[in-house]
mmCIF file of C-alpha atoms in Angstrom:
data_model
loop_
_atom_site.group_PDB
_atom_site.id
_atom_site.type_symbol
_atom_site.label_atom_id
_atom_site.label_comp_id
_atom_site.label_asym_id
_atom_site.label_seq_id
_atom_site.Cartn_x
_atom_site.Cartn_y
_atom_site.Cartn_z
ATOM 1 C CA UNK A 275 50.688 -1.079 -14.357
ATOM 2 C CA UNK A 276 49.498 -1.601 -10.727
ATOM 3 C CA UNK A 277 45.648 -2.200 -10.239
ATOM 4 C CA UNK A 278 44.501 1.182 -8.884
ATOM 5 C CA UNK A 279 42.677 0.407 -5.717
ATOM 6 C CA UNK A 280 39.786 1.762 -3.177
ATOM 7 C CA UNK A 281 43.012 2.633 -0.788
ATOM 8 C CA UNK A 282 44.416 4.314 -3.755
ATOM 9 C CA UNK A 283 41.248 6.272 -3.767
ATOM 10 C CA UNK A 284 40.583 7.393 -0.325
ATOM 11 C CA UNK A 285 44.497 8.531 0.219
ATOM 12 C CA UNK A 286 44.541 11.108 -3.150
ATOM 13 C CA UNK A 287 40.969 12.829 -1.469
ATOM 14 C CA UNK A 288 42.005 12.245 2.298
ATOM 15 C CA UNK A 289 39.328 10.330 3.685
ATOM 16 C CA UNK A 290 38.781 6.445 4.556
ATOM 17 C CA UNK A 291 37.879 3.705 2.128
ATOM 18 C CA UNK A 292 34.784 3.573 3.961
ATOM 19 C CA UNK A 293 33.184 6.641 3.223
ATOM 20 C CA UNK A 294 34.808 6.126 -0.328
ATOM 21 C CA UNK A 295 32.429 2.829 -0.341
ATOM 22 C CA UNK A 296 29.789 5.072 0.493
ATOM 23 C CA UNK A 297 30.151 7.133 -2.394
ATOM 24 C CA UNK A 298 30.403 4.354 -4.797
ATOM 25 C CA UNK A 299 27.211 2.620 -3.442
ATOM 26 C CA UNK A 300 25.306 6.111 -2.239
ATOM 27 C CA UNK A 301 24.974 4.279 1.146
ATOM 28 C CA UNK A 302 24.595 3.386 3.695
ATOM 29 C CA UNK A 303 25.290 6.467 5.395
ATOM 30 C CA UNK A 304 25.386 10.032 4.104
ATOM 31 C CA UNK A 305 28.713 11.638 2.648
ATOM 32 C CA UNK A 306 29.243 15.511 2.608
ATOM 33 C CA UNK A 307 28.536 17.512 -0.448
ATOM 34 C CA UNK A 308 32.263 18.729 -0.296
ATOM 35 C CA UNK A 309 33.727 15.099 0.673
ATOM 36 C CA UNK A 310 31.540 13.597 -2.151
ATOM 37 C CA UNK A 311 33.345 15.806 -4.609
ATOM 38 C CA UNK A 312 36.827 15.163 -3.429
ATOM 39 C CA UNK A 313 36.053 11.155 -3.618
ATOM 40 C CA UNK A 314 34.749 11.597 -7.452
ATOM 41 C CA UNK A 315 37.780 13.644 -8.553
ATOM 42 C CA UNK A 316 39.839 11.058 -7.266
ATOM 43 C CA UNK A 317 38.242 8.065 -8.970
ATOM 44 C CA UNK A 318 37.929 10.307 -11.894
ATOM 45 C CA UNK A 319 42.165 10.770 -12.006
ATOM 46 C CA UNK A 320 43.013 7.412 -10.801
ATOM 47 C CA UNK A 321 40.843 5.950 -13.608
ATOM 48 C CA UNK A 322 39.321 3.532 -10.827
ATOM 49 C CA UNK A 323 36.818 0.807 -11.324
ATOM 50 C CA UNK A 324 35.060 -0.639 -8.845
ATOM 51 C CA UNK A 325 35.386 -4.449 -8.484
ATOM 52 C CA UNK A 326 31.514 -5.265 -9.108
ATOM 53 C CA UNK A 327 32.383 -9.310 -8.875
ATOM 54 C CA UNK A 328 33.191 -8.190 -5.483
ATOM 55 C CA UNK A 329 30.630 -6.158 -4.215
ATOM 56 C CA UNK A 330 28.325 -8.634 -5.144
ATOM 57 C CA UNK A 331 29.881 -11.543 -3.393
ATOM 58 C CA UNK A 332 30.127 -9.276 0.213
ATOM 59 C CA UNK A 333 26.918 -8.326 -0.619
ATOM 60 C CA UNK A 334 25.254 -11.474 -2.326
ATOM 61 C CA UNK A 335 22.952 -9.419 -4.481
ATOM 62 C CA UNK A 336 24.445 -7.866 -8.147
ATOM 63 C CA UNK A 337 22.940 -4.763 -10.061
ATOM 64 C CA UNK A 338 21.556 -7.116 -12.654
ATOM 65 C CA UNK A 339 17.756 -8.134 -12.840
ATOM 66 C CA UNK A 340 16.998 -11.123 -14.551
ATOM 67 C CA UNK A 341 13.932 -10.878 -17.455
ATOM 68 C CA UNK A 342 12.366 -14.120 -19.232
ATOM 69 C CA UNK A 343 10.823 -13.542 -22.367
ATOM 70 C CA UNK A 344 9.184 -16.182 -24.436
ATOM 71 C CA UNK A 345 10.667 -14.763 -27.991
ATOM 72 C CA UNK A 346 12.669 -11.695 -27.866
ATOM 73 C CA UNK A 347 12.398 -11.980 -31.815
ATOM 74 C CA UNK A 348 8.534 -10.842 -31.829
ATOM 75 C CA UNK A 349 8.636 -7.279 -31.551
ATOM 76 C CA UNK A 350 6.069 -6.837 -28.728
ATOM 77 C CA UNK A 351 8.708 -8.960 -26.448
ATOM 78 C CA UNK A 352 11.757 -7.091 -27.754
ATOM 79 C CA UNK A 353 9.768 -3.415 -26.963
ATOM 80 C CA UNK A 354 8.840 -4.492 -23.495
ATOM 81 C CA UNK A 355 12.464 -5.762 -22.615
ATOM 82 C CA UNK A 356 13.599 -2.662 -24.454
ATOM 83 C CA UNK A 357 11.365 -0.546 -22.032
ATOM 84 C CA UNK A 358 12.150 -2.808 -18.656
ATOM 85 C CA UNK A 359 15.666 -1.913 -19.564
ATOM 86 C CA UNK A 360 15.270 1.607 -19.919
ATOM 87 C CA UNK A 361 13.571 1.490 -16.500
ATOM 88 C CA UNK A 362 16.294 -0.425 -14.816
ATOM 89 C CA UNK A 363 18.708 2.128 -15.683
ATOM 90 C CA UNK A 364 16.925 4.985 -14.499
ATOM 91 C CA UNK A 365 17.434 2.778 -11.158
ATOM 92 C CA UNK A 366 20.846 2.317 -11.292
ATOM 93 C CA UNK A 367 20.826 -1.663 -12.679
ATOM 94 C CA UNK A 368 21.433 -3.666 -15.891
ATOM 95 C CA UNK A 369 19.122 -6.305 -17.359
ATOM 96 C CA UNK A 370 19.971 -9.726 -18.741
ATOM 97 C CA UNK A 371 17.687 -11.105 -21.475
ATOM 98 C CA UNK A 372 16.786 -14.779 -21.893
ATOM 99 C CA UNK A 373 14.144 -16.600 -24.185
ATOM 100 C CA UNK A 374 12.176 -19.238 -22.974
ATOM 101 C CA UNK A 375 10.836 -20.206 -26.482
ATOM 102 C CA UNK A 376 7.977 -20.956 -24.631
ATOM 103 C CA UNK A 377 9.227 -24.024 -23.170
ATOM 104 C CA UNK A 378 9.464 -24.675 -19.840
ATOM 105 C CA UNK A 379 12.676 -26.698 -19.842
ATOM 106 C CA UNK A 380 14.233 -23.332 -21.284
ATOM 107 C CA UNK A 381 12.299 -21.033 -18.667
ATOM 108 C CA UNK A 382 13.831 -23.280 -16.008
ATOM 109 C CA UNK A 383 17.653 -23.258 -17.325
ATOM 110 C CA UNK A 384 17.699 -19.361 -17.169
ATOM 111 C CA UNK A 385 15.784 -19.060 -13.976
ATOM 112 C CA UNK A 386 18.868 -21.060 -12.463
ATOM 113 C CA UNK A 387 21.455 -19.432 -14.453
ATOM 114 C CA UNK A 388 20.258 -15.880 -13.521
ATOM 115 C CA UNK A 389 19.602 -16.799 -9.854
ATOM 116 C CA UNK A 390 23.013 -18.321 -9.669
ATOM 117 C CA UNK A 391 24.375 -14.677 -10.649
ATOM 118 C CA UNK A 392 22.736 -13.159 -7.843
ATOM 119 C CA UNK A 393 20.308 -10.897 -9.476
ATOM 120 C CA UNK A 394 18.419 -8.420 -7.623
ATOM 121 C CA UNK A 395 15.731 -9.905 -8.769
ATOM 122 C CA UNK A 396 13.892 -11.598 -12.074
ATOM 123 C CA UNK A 397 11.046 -9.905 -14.437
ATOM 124 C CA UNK A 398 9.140 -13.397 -15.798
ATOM 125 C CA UNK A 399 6.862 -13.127 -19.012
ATOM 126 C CA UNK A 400 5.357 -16.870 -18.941
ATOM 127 C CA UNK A 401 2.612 -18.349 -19.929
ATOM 128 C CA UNK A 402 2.868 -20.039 -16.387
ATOM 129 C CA UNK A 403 5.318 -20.890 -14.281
ATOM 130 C CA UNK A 404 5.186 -24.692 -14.345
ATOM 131 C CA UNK A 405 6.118 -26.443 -10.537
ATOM 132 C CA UNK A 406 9.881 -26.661 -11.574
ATOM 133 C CA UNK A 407 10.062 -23.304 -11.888
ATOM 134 C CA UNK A 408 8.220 -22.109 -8.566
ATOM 135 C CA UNK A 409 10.397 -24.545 -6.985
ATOM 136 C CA UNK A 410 13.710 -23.058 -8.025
ATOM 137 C CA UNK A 411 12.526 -19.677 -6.937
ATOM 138 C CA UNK A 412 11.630 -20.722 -3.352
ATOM 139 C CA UNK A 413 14.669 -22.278 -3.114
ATOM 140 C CA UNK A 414 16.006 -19.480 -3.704
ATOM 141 C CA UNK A 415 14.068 -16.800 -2.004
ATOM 142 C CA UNK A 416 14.153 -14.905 -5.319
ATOM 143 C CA UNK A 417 11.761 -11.622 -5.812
ATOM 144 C CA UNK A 418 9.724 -12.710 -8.525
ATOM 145 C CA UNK A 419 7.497 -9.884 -10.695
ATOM 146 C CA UNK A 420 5.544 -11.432 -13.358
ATOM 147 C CA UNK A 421 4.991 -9.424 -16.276
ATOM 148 C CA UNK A 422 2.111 -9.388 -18.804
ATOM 149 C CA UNK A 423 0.752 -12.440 -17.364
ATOM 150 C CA UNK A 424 -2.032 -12.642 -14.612
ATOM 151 C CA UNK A 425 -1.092 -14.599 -11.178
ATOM 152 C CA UNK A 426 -2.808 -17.714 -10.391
ATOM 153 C CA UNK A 427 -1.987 -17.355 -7.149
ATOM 154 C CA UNK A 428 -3.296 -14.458 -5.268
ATOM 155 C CA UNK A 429 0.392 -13.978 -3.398
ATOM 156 C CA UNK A 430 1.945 -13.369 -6.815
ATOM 157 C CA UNK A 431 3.577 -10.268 -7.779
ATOM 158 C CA UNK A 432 2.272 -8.785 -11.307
ATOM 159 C CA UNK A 433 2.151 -6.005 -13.595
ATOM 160 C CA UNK A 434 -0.194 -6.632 -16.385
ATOM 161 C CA UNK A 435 -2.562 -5.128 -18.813
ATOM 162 C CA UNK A 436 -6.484 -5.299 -18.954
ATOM 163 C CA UNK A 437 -6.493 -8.157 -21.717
ATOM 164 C CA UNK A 438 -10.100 -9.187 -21.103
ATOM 165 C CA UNK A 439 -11.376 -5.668 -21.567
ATOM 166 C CA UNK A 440 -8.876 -4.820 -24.678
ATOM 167 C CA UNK A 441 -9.849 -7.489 -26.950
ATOM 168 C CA UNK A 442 -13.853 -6.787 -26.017
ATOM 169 C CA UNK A 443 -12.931 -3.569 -27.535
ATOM 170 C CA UNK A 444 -11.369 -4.281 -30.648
ATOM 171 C CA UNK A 445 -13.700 -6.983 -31.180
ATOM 172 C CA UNK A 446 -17.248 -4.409 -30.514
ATOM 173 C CA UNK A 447 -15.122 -1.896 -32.836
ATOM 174 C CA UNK A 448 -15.288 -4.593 -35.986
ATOM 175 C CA UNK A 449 -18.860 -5.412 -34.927
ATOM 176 C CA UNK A 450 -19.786 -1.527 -35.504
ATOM 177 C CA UNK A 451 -18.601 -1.636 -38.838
ATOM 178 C CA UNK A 452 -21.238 -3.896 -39.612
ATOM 179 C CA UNK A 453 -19.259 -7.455 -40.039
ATOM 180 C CA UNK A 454 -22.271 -9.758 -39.598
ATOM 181 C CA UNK A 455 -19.443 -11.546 -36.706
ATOM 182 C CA UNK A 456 -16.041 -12.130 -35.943
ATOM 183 C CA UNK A 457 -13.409 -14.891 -35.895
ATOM 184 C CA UNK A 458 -10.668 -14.869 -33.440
ATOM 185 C CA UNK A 459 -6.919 -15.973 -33.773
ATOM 186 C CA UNK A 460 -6.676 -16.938 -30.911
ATOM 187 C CA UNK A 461 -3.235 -19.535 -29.271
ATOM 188 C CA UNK A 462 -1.508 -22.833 -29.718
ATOM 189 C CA UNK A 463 -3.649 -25.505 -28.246
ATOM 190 C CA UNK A 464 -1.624 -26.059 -25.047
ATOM 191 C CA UNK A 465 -2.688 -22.773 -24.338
ATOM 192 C CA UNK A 466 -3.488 -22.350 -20.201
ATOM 193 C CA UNK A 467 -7.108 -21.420 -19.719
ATOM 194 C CA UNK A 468 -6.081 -19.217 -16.823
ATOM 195 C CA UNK A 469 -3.736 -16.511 -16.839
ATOM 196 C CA UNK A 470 -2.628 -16.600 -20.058
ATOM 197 C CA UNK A 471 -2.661 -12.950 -22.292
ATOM 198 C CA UNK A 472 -4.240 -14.707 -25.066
ATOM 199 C CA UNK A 473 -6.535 -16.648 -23.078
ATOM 200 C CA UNK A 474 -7.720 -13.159 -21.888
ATOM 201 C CA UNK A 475 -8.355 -11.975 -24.971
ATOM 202 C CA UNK A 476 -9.977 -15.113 -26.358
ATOM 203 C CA UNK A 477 -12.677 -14.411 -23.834
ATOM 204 C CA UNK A 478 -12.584 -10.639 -24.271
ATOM 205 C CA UNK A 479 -13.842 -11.658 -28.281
ATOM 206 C CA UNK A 480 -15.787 -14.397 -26.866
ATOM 207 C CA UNK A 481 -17.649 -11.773 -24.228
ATOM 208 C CA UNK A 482 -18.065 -9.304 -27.427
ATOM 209 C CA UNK A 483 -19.491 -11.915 -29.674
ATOM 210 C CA UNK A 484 -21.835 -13.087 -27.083
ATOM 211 C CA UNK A 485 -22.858 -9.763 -26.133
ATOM 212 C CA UNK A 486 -24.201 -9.186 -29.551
ATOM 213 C CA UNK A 487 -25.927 -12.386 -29.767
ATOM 214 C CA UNK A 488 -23.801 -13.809 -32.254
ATOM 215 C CA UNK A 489 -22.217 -17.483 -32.170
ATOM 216 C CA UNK A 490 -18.926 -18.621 -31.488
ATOM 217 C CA UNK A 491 -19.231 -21.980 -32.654
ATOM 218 C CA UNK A 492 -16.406 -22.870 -35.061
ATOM 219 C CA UNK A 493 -14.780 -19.362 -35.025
ATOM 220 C CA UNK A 494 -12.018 -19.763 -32.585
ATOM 221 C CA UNK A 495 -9.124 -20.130 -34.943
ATOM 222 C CA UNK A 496 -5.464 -21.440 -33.017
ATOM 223 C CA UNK A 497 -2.554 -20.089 -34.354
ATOM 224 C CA UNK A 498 0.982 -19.574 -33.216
ATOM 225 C CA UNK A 499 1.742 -16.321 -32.348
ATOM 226 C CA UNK A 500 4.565 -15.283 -34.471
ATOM 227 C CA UNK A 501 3.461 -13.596 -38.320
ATOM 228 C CA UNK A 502 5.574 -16.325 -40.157
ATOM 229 C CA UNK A 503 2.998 -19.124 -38.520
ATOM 230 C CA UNK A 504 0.428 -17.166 -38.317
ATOM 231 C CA UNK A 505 0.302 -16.216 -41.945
ATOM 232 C CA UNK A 506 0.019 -20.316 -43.270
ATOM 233 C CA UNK A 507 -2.889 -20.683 -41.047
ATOM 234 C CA UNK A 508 -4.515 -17.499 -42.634
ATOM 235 C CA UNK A 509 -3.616 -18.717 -46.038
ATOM 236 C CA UNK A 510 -5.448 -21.886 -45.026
ATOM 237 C CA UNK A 511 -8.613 -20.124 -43.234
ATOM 238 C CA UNK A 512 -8.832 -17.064 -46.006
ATOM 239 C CA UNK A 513 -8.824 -19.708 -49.221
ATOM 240 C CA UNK A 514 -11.991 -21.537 -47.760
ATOM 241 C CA UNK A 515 -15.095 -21.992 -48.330
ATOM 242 C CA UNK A 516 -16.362 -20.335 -45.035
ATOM 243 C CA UNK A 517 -13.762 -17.137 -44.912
ATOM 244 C CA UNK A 518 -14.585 -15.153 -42.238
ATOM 245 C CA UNK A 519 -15.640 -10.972 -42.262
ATOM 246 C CA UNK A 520 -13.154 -10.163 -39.953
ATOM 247 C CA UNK A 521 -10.834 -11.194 -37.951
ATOM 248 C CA UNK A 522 -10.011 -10.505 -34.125
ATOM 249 C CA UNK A 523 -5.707 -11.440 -33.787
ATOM 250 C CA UNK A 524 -4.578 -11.985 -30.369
ATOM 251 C CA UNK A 525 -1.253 -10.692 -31.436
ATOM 252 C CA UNK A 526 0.320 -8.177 -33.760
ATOM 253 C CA UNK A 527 1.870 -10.303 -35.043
ATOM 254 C CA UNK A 528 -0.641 -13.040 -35.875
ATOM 255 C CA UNK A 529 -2.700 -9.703 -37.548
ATOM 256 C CA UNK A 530 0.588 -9.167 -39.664
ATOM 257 C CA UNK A 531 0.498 -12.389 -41.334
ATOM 258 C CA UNK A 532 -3.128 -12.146 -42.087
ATOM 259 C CA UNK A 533 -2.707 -9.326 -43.763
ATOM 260 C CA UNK A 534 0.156 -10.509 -45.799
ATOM 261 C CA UNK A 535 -2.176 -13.768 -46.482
ATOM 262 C CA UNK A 536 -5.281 -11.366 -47.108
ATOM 263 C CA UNK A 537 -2.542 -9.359 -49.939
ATOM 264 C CA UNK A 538 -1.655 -12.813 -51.807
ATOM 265 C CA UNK A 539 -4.980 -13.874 -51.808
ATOM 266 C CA UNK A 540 -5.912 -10.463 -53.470
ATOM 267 C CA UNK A 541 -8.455 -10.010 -50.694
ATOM 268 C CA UNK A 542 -9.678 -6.322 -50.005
ATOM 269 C CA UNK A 543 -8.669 -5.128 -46.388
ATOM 270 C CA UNK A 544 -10.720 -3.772 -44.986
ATOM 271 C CA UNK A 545 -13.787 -3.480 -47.386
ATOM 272 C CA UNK A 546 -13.302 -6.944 -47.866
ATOM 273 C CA UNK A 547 -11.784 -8.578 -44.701
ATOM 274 C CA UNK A 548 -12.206 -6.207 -41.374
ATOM 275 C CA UNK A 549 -8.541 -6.705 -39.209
ATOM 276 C CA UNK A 550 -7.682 -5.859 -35.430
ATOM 277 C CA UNK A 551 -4.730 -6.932 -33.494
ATOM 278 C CA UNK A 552 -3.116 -6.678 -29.685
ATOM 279 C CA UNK A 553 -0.591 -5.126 -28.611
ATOM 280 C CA UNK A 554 0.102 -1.592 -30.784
ATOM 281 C CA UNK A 555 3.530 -2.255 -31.507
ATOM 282 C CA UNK A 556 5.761 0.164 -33.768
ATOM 283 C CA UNK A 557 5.166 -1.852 -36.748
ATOM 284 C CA UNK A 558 1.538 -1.359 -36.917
ATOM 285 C CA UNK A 559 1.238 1.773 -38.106
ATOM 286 C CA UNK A 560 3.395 1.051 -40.685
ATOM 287 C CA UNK A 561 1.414 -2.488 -42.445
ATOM 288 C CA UNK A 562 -0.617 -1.489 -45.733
ATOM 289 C CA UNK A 563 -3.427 -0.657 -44.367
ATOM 290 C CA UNK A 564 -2.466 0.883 -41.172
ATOM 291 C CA UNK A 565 -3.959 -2.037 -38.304
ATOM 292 C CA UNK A 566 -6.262 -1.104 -36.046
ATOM 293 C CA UNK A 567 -5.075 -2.354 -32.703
ATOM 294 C CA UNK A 568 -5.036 -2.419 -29.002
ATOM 295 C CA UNK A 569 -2.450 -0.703 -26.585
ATOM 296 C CA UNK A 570 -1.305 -0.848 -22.994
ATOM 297 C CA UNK A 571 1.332 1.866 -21.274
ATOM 298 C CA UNK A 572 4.707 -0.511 -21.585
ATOM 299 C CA UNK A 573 7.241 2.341 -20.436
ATOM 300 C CA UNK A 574 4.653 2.795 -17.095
ATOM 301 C CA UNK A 575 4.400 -1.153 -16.471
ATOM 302 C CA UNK A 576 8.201 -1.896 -17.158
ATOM 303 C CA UNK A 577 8.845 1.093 -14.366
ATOM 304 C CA UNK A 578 6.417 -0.240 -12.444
ATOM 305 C CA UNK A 579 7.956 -4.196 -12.793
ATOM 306 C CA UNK A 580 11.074 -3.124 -12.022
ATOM 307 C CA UNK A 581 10.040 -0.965 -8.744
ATOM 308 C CA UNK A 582 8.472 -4.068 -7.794
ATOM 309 C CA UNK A 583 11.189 -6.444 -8.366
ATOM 310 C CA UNK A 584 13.469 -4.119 -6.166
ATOM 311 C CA UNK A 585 10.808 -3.683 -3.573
ATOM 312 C CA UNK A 586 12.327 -5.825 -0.207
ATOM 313 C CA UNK A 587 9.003 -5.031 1.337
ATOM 314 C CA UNK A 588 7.432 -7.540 -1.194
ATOM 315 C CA UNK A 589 9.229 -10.265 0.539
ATOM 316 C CA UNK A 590 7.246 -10.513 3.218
ATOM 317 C CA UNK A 591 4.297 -12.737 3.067
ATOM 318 C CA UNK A 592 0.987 -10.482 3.321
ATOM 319 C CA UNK A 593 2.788 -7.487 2.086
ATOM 320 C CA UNK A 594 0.208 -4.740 2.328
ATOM 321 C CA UNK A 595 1.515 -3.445 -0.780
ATOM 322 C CA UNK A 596 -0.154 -3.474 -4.059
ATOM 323 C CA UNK A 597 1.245 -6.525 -5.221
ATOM 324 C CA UNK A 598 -0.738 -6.807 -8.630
ATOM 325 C CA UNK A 599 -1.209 -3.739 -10.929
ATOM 326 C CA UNK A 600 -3.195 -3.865 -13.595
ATOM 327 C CA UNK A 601 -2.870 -1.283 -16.178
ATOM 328 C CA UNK A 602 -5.849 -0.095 -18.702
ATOM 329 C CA UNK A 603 -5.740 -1.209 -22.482
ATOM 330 C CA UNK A 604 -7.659 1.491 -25.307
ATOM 331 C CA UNK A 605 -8.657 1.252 -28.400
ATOM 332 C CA UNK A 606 -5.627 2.635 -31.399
ATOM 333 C CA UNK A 607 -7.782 3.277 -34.150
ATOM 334 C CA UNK A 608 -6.421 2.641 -37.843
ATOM 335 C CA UNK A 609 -7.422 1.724 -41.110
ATOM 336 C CA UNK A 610 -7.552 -2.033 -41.126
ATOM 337 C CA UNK A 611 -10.871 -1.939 -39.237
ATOM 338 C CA UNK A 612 -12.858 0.200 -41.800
ATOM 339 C CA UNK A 613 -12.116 3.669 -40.230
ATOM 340 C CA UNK A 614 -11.215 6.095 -42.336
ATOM 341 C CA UNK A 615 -8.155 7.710 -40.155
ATOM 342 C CA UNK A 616 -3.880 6.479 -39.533
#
């Protein structure tokens, strides 16, 4: 069966395959309500498929955006791709997923393989682009949005959440209950000081603790950031001879494998052991007891990430547009903490 074609198209609804183009890629000139219709019944009874491999090479960009995660497997990475996707098909354009495993050798490989599809553009959640990276992206002239990580640079593009503020929350919160202080989970040891998430809300506890006059010697706690880690280290920290009160996580997760350490160890949450986390996902409502938590708007910043990433106007060096949105973190109040509500 012959390949029905954009000619095939444009003589069944007598027009020209040029206004059929326009119809296909609403642009770039307007198309008559009536003409519009008789193009779409056509496609619709020829069964015709645009040749996307095509439009993209005429006109070098794809409807695909390119997102970097560092572990799609942790459920706050899967929700936010989950919600950048949503968002990218409310603007006409599909999303391909990669995981950086938080190595930059990875981060690099998919920032070539997605620029070498001609994306419209790539959502990054780093801990940093390293100078490999930036390099392939100005070779490229690729619009860049980073997401959930503060710019170093003050010309970087970025949607992220008030970390610093967040964790000084959750971390006041426990100190209201009356836990004489707090630990923090805080990251791995290579870490970056600046611009990290969890660097942010390392000093967000660290602000708290200080605030209240209380020392942070000895209770910044590394950890990976995934519950499976996260949980040996607790294991470790809640068997010894200088358990802490409670414990500030920097992640969900991390919080999930305390409490499942906390459980084995038959210790008392939250009379016991006082428990906050960041980043609200699903799953938190759902641990025994409920964990007490910190939230940012992920639907608003993934629309926001992708408007940004399709933004041309954020091309031009000294944009006057917003180029880094920060969004407010609160407070999700649940059991874990000592509260008596979720």
């Amino acid at each position: 069966m012959a390949k029905v074609t954009r000619d095939d198209v444009a003589r069944l609804a007598g027009t020209s395959t040029a206004v059929v183009s326009y119809v296909i890629n609403n642009g770039p000139r307007p198309v008559a309500p009536a003409t519009r219709e008789r193009v779409l019944a056509a496609i619709k009874e020829l069964g015709y498929r645009p040749d996307r491999v095509a439009q993209a090479m005429a006109s070098r960009r794809t409807d695909l955006i390119g997102m970097i995660v560092p572990d799609a497997r942790q459920p706050f990475f899967a929700e936010l791709a989950h919600a950048v996707e949503q968002a990218a098909a409310e603007r006409g354009k599909m999303v391909l997923v990669g995981n950086s495993d938080y190595r930059d050798e990875r981060e690099v490989h998919y920032l070539r393989a997605f620029l070498g599809m001609r994306v419209s553009g790539l959502i990054l959640v780093s801990q940093g682009m390293s100078e490999r990276a930036a390099s392939e992206v100005e070779a490229w002239d690729a619009r860049v949005v980073l997401l959930h990580e503060r710019p170093e640079a003050l010309d970087d593009v970025a949607v992220v959440t008030d970390d610093i503020i967040g964790a000084q929350l959750a971390t006041q919160h426990l100190l209201d209950h009356g836990y004489p202080y707090v630990a923090c989970m805080g990251g791995i040891p290579n870490t970056p000081a600046v611009g990290d998430p969890v660097a942010d809300h390392e000093e967000g506890w660290r602000r708290a603790m200080l605030e209240s006059g209380l020392s942070i010697e000895g209770r910044l706690f590394q950890a990976p950031y995934n519950r499976y880690d996260a949980y040996q280290v607790a294991l470790k920290l809640l068997a010894g001879p200088d358990r802490p009160p409670a414990i500030f996580c920097s992640t969900d997760d991390q919080a999930f494998g305390v409490l499942r350490a906390a459980r084995e160890l038959r210790i008392e949450v939250p009379s016991e052991l006082g428990v906050a986390g960041f980043d609200d996902v699903k799953e938190a409502g759902l641990t025994d007891p409920p964990l007490t938590t910190v939230a940012s708007d992920r639907p608003a910043m993934a629309r926001a990430a992708v408007d940004l990433v399709l933004d041309d106007s954020l091309r031009v060096a000294g944009s006057r547009r917003e180029r880094v949105k920060v969004f407010p973190s609160s407070l999700v109040v649940r059991r874990s903490c000592g509260c008596d509500g979720g």
